[in-house]
């Protein structure tokens, strides 16, 4: 096995076997604050120092009331909140923001009816939402890409030494169309999009982040790049120009949620061992797009 890629069970277990047993011995039901303290302590044990400047903070709800259940999800949407209430869970660990911007800055949203409805729902049902983004990405092996590799079945293609979120894969020659169809089927996703010749020969694939610089770097070392959520006016248009200049490159675009949902399922398994006193449940927040046939 590639040393940078652990099995799901090995990753989720990590250093938490002894920690879970110790926490289970405690009779008091944990609060959101005590659960976050456990997360911070465990991250430190895995070499991840907690940053002073981070988006990994509480977004809404009480932090010192007993938790009735924990939800792990990509994003705490209204739909996810409703499912949490139906399951009797009061604490949601969300990878992405709940108020529509990276910092969850709500100053411009105070009069917005959607924001007000979300706050009202969370308050009425005693929900607490905490974001787990920056430090979850810093754990090694990087959990989001590790889960994605497992979902796609690409561990055998992973290049030795390739680690972090931006990983590279070398596989027997195939085509851009075939890779895109494979991704669409295995995630699954109804909104996979492609820029480039469908019959483009592909051997080297680069998984990238959201920025145009990532696309440039990927094209320097690979045949195609796979990107979860990029801006069309830079990354997509750059790729179109690359293709028009007859470079044999391609870009596969997937929904941000599809590329990272598996990582939060892995997080639920990680949290189950960290918070043994209550149930921990993963909720799929779902792909935001609907594909309409012509």
PDB file of N, CA, C and O in Angstrom, residues 158-190:
ATOM      1  N   UNK A 158      -2.186   5.832  -7.558  1.00  0.00           N
ATOM      2  CA  UNK A 158      -1.586   6.955  -6.845  1.00  0.00           C
ATOM      3  C   UNK A 158      -0.065   6.917  -6.962  1.00  0.00           C
ATOM      4  O   UNK A 158       0.573   5.900  -6.685  1.00  0.00           O
ATOM      5  N   UNK A 159       0.521   8.036  -7.381  1.00  0.00           N
ATOM      6  CA  UNK A 159       1.973   8.111  -7.521  1.00  0.00           C
ATOM      7  C   UNK A 159       2.645   8.063  -6.155  1.00  0.00           C
ATOM      8  O   UNK A 159       2.172   8.693  -5.193  1.00  0.00           O
ATOM      9  N   UNK A 160       3.741   7.336  -6.055  1.00  0.00           N
ATOM     10  CA  UNK A 160       4.491   7.268  -4.804  1.00  0.00           C
ATOM     11  C   UNK A 160       4.944   8.662  -4.378  1.00  0.00           C
ATOM     12  O   UNK A 160       5.441   9.443  -5.197  1.00  0.00           O
ATOM     13  N   UNK A 161       4.751   8.966  -3.105  1.00  0.00           N
ATOM     14  CA  UNK A 161       5.152  10.264  -2.585  1.00  0.00           C
ATOM     15  C   UNK A 161       4.127  11.355  -2.796  1.00  0.00           C
ATOM     16  O   UNK A 161       4.301  12.477  -2.325  1.00  0.00           O
ATOM     17  N   UNK A 162       3.044  11.042  -3.498  1.00  0.00           N
ATOM     18  CA  UNK A 162       2.002  12.038  -3.744  1.00  0.00           C
ATOM     19  C   UNK A 162       1.131  12.149  -2.504  1.00  0.00           C
ATOM     20  O   UNK A 162       0.513  11.180  -2.074  1.00  0.00           O
ATOM     21  N   UNK A 163       1.087  13.338  -1.908  1.00  0.00           N
ATOM     22  CA  UNK A 163       0.324  13.505  -0.684  1.00  0.00           C
ATOM     23  C   UNK A 163      -0.357  14.859  -0.661  1.00  0.00           C
ATOM     24  O   UNK A 163      -0.197  15.671  -1.566  1.00  0.00           O
ATOM     25  N   UNK A 164      -1.126  15.103   0.397  1.00  0.00           N
ATOM     26  CA  UNK A 164      -1.887  16.340   0.483  1.00  0.00           C
ATOM     27  C   UNK A 164      -3.146  16.246  -0.352  1.00  0.00           C
ATOM     28  O   UNK A 164      -3.529  15.183  -0.842  1.00  0.00           O
ATOM     29  N   UNK A 165      -3.821  17.374  -0.519  1.00  0.00           N
ATOM     30  CA  UNK A 165      -5.057  17.380  -1.297  1.00  0.00           C
ATOM     31  C   UNK A 165      -4.766  17.271  -2.790  1.00  0.00           C
ATOM     32  O   UNK A 165      -5.511  16.650  -3.540  1.00  0.00           O
ATOM     33  N   UNK A 166      -3.664  17.874  -3.233  1.00  0.00           N
ATOM     34  CA  UNK A 166      -3.318  17.900  -4.656  1.00  0.00           C
ATOM     35  C   UNK A 166      -2.437  16.699  -4.984  1.00  0.00           C
ATOM     36  O   UNK A 166      -1.218  16.769  -4.900  1.00  0.00           O
ATOM     37  N   UNK A 167      -3.069  15.597  -5.369  1.00  0.00           N
ATOM     38  CA  UNK A 167      -2.348  14.355  -5.617  1.00  0.00           C
ATOM     39  C   UNK A 167      -2.322  14.034  -7.106  1.00  0.00           C
ATOM     40  O   UNK A 167      -3.147  14.513  -7.882  1.00  0.00           O
ATOM     41  N   UNK A 168      -1.363  13.187  -7.483  1.00  0.00           N
ATOM     42  CA  UNK A 168      -1.222  12.805  -8.885  1.00  0.00           C
ATOM     43  C   UNK A 168      -1.384  11.301  -9.036  1.00  0.00           C
ATOM     44  O   UNK A 168      -1.042  10.522  -8.139  1.00  0.00           O
ATOM     45  N   UNK A 169      -1.903  10.910 -10.202  1.00  0.00           N
ATOM     46  CA  UNK A 169      -2.176   9.509 -10.495  1.00  0.00           C
ATOM     47  C   UNK A 169      -1.642   9.172 -11.882  1.00  0.00           C
ATOM     48  O   UNK A 169      -1.763   9.974 -12.811  1.00  0.00           O
ATOM     49  N   UNK A 170      -1.073   7.990 -12.013  1.00  0.00           N
ATOM     50  CA  UNK A 170      -0.634   7.494 -13.312  1.00  0.00           C
ATOM     51  C   UNK A 170      -1.328   6.160 -13.560  1.00  0.00           C
ATOM     52  O   UNK A 170      -1.232   5.246 -12.735  1.00  0.00           O
ATOM     53  N   UNK A 171      -2.024   6.063 -14.680  1.00  0.00           N
ATOM     54  CA  UNK A 171      -2.830   4.877 -14.946  1.00  0.00           C
ATOM     55  C   UNK A 171      -2.638   4.428 -16.393  1.00  0.00           C
ATOM     56  O   UNK A 171      -2.116   5.190 -17.216  1.00  0.00           O
ATOM     57  N   UNK A 172      -3.048   3.215 -16.720  1.00  0.00           N
ATOM     58  CA  UNK A 172      -2.988   2.792 -18.125  1.00  0.00           C
ATOM     59  C   UNK A 172      -3.765   3.768 -18.998  1.00  0.00           C
ATOM     60  O   UNK A 172      -4.765   4.346 -18.568  1.00  0.00           O
ATOM     61  N   UNK A 173      -3.319   3.937 -20.217  1.00  0.00           N
ATOM     62  CA  UNK A 173      -3.918   4.956 -21.074  1.00  0.00           C
ATOM     63  C   UNK A 173      -5.415   4.739 -21.251  1.00  0.00           C
ATOM     64  O   UNK A 173      -5.893   3.633 -21.486  1.00  0.00           O
ATOM     65  N   UNK A 174      -6.136   5.845 -21.121  1.00  0.00           N
ATOM     66  CA  UNK A 174      -7.582   5.856 -21.308  1.00  0.00           C
ATOM     67  C   UNK A 174      -7.923   7.165 -22.004  1.00  0.00           C
ATOM     68  O   UNK A 174      -7.066   7.755 -22.657  1.00  0.00           O
ATOM     69  N   UNK A 175      -9.152   7.631 -21.898  1.00  0.00           N
ATOM     70  CA  UNK A 175      -9.539   8.890 -22.535  1.00  0.00           C
ATOM     71  C   UNK A 175     -10.179   9.826 -21.521  1.00  0.00           C
ATOM     72  O   UNK A 175     -10.619   9.402 -20.443  1.00  0.00           O
ATOM     73  N   UNK A 176     -10.250  11.087 -21.896  1.00  0.00           N
ATOM     74  CA  UNK A 176     -10.892  12.083 -21.043  1.00  0.00           C
ATOM     75  C   UNK A 176     -12.345  11.700 -20.787  1.00  0.00           C
ATOM     76  O   UNK A 176     -12.836  11.791 -19.658  1.00  0.00           O
ATOM     77  N   UNK A 177     -13.043  11.273 -21.825  1.00  0.00           N
ATOM     78  CA  UNK A 177     -14.440  10.872 -21.661  1.00  0.00           C
ATOM     79  C   UNK A 177     -14.564   9.712 -20.672  1.00  0.00           C
ATOM     80  O   UNK A 177     -15.432   9.716 -19.790  1.00  0.00           O
ATOM     81  N   UNK A 178     -13.691   8.725 -20.801  1.00  0.00           N
ATOM     82  CA  UNK A 178     -13.774   7.547 -19.940  1.00  0.00           C
ATOM     83  C   UNK A 178     -13.533   7.903 -18.478  1.00  0.00           C
ATOM     84  O   UNK A 178     -14.215   7.395 -17.582  1.00  0.00           O
ATOM     85  N   UNK A 179     -12.575   8.790 -18.227  1.00  0.00           N
ATOM     86  CA  UNK A 179     -12.298   9.202 -16.850  1.00  0.00           C
ATOM     87  C   UNK A 179     -13.492   9.967 -16.276  1.00  0.00           C
ATOM     88  O   UNK A 179     -13.910   9.739 -15.136  1.00  0.00           O
ATOM     89  N   UNK A 180     -14.057  10.875 -17.069  1.00  0.00           N
ATOM     90  CA  UNK A 180     -15.206  11.660 -16.606  1.00  0.00           C
ATOM     91  C   UNK A 180     -16.396  10.752 -16.304  1.00  0.00           C
ATOM     92  O   UNK A 180     -17.089  10.928 -15.289  1.00  0.00           O
ATOM     93  N   UNK A 181     -16.640   9.776 -17.161  1.00  0.00           N
ATOM     94  CA  UNK A 181     -17.755   8.852 -16.932  1.00  0.00           C
ATOM     95  C   UNK A 181     -17.512   7.994 -15.693  1.00  0.00           C
ATOM     96  O   UNK A 181     -18.438   7.707 -14.929  1.00  0.00           O
ATOM     97  N   UNK A 182     -16.263   7.603 -15.493  1.00  0.00           N
ATOM     98  CA  UNK A 182     -15.918   6.813 -14.307  1.00  0.00           C
ATOM     99  C   UNK A 182     -16.185   7.610 -13.033  1.00  0.00           C
ATOM    100  O   UNK A 182     -16.762   7.094 -12.069  1.00  0.00           O
ATOM    101  N   UNK A 183     -15.782   8.870 -13.031  1.00  0.00           N
ATOM    102  CA  UNK A 183     -16.017   9.735 -11.870  1.00  0.00           C
ATOM    103  C   UNK A 183     -17.514   9.912 -11.629  1.00  0.00           C
ATOM    104  O   UNK A 183     -17.997   9.802 -10.498  1.00  0.00           O
ATOM    105  N   UNK A 184     -18.258  10.188 -12.705  1.00  0.00           N
ATOM    106  CA  UNK A 184     -19.701  10.404 -12.582  1.00  0.00           C
ATOM    107  C   UNK A 184     -20.401   9.178 -12.008  1.00  0.00           C
ATOM    108  O   UNK A 184     -21.341   9.297 -11.213  1.00  0.00           O
ATOM    109  N   UNK A 185     -19.942   7.998 -12.383  1.00  0.00           N
ATOM    110  CA  UNK A 185     -20.580   6.766 -11.923  1.00  0.00           C
ATOM    111  C   UNK A 185     -20.193   6.402 -10.498  1.00  0.00           C
ATOM    112  O   UNK A 185     -21.013   5.891  -9.735  1.00  0.00           O
ATOM    113  N   UNK A 186     -18.959   6.662 -10.127  1.00  0.00           N
ATOM    114  CA  UNK A 186     -18.480   6.182  -8.833  1.00  0.00           C
ATOM    115  C   UNK A 186     -18.786   7.128  -7.682  1.00  0.00           C
ATOM    116  O   UNK A 186     -18.894   6.682  -6.539  1.00  0.00           O
ATOM    117  N   UNK A 187     -18.930   8.434  -7.934  1.00  0.00           N
ATOM    118  CA  UNK A 187     -19.202   9.306  -6.788  1.00  0.00           C
ATOM    119  C   UNK A 187     -20.576   9.055  -6.152  1.00  0.00           C
ATOM    120  O   UNK A 187     -20.630   8.968  -4.918  1.00  0.00           O
ATOM    121  N   UNK A 188     -21.684   8.981  -6.823  1.00  0.00           N
ATOM    122  CA  UNK A 188     -21.971   9.348  -8.214  1.00  0.00           C
ATOM    123  C   UNK A 188     -22.292  10.837  -8.310  1.00  0.00           C
ATOM    124  O   UNK A 188     -22.535  11.498  -7.308  1.00  0.00           O
ATOM    125  N   UNK A 189     -22.326  11.347  -9.569  1.00  0.00           N
ATOM    126  CA  UNK A 189     -22.622  12.756  -9.784  1.00  0.00           C
ATOM    127  C   UNK A 189     -23.337  12.937 -11.112  1.00  0.00           C
ATOM    128  O   UNK A 189     -22.989  12.297 -12.102  1.00  0.00           O
ATOM    129  N   UNK A 190     -24.321  13.836 -11.107  1.00  0.00           N
ATOM    130  CA  UNK A 190     -25.067  14.133 -12.329  1.00  0.00           C
ATOM    131  C   UNK A 190     -24.592  15.420 -12.981  1.00  0.00           C
ATOM    132  O   UNK A 190     -25.189  15.879 -13.953  1.00  0.00           O
TER     133      UNK A 190
END
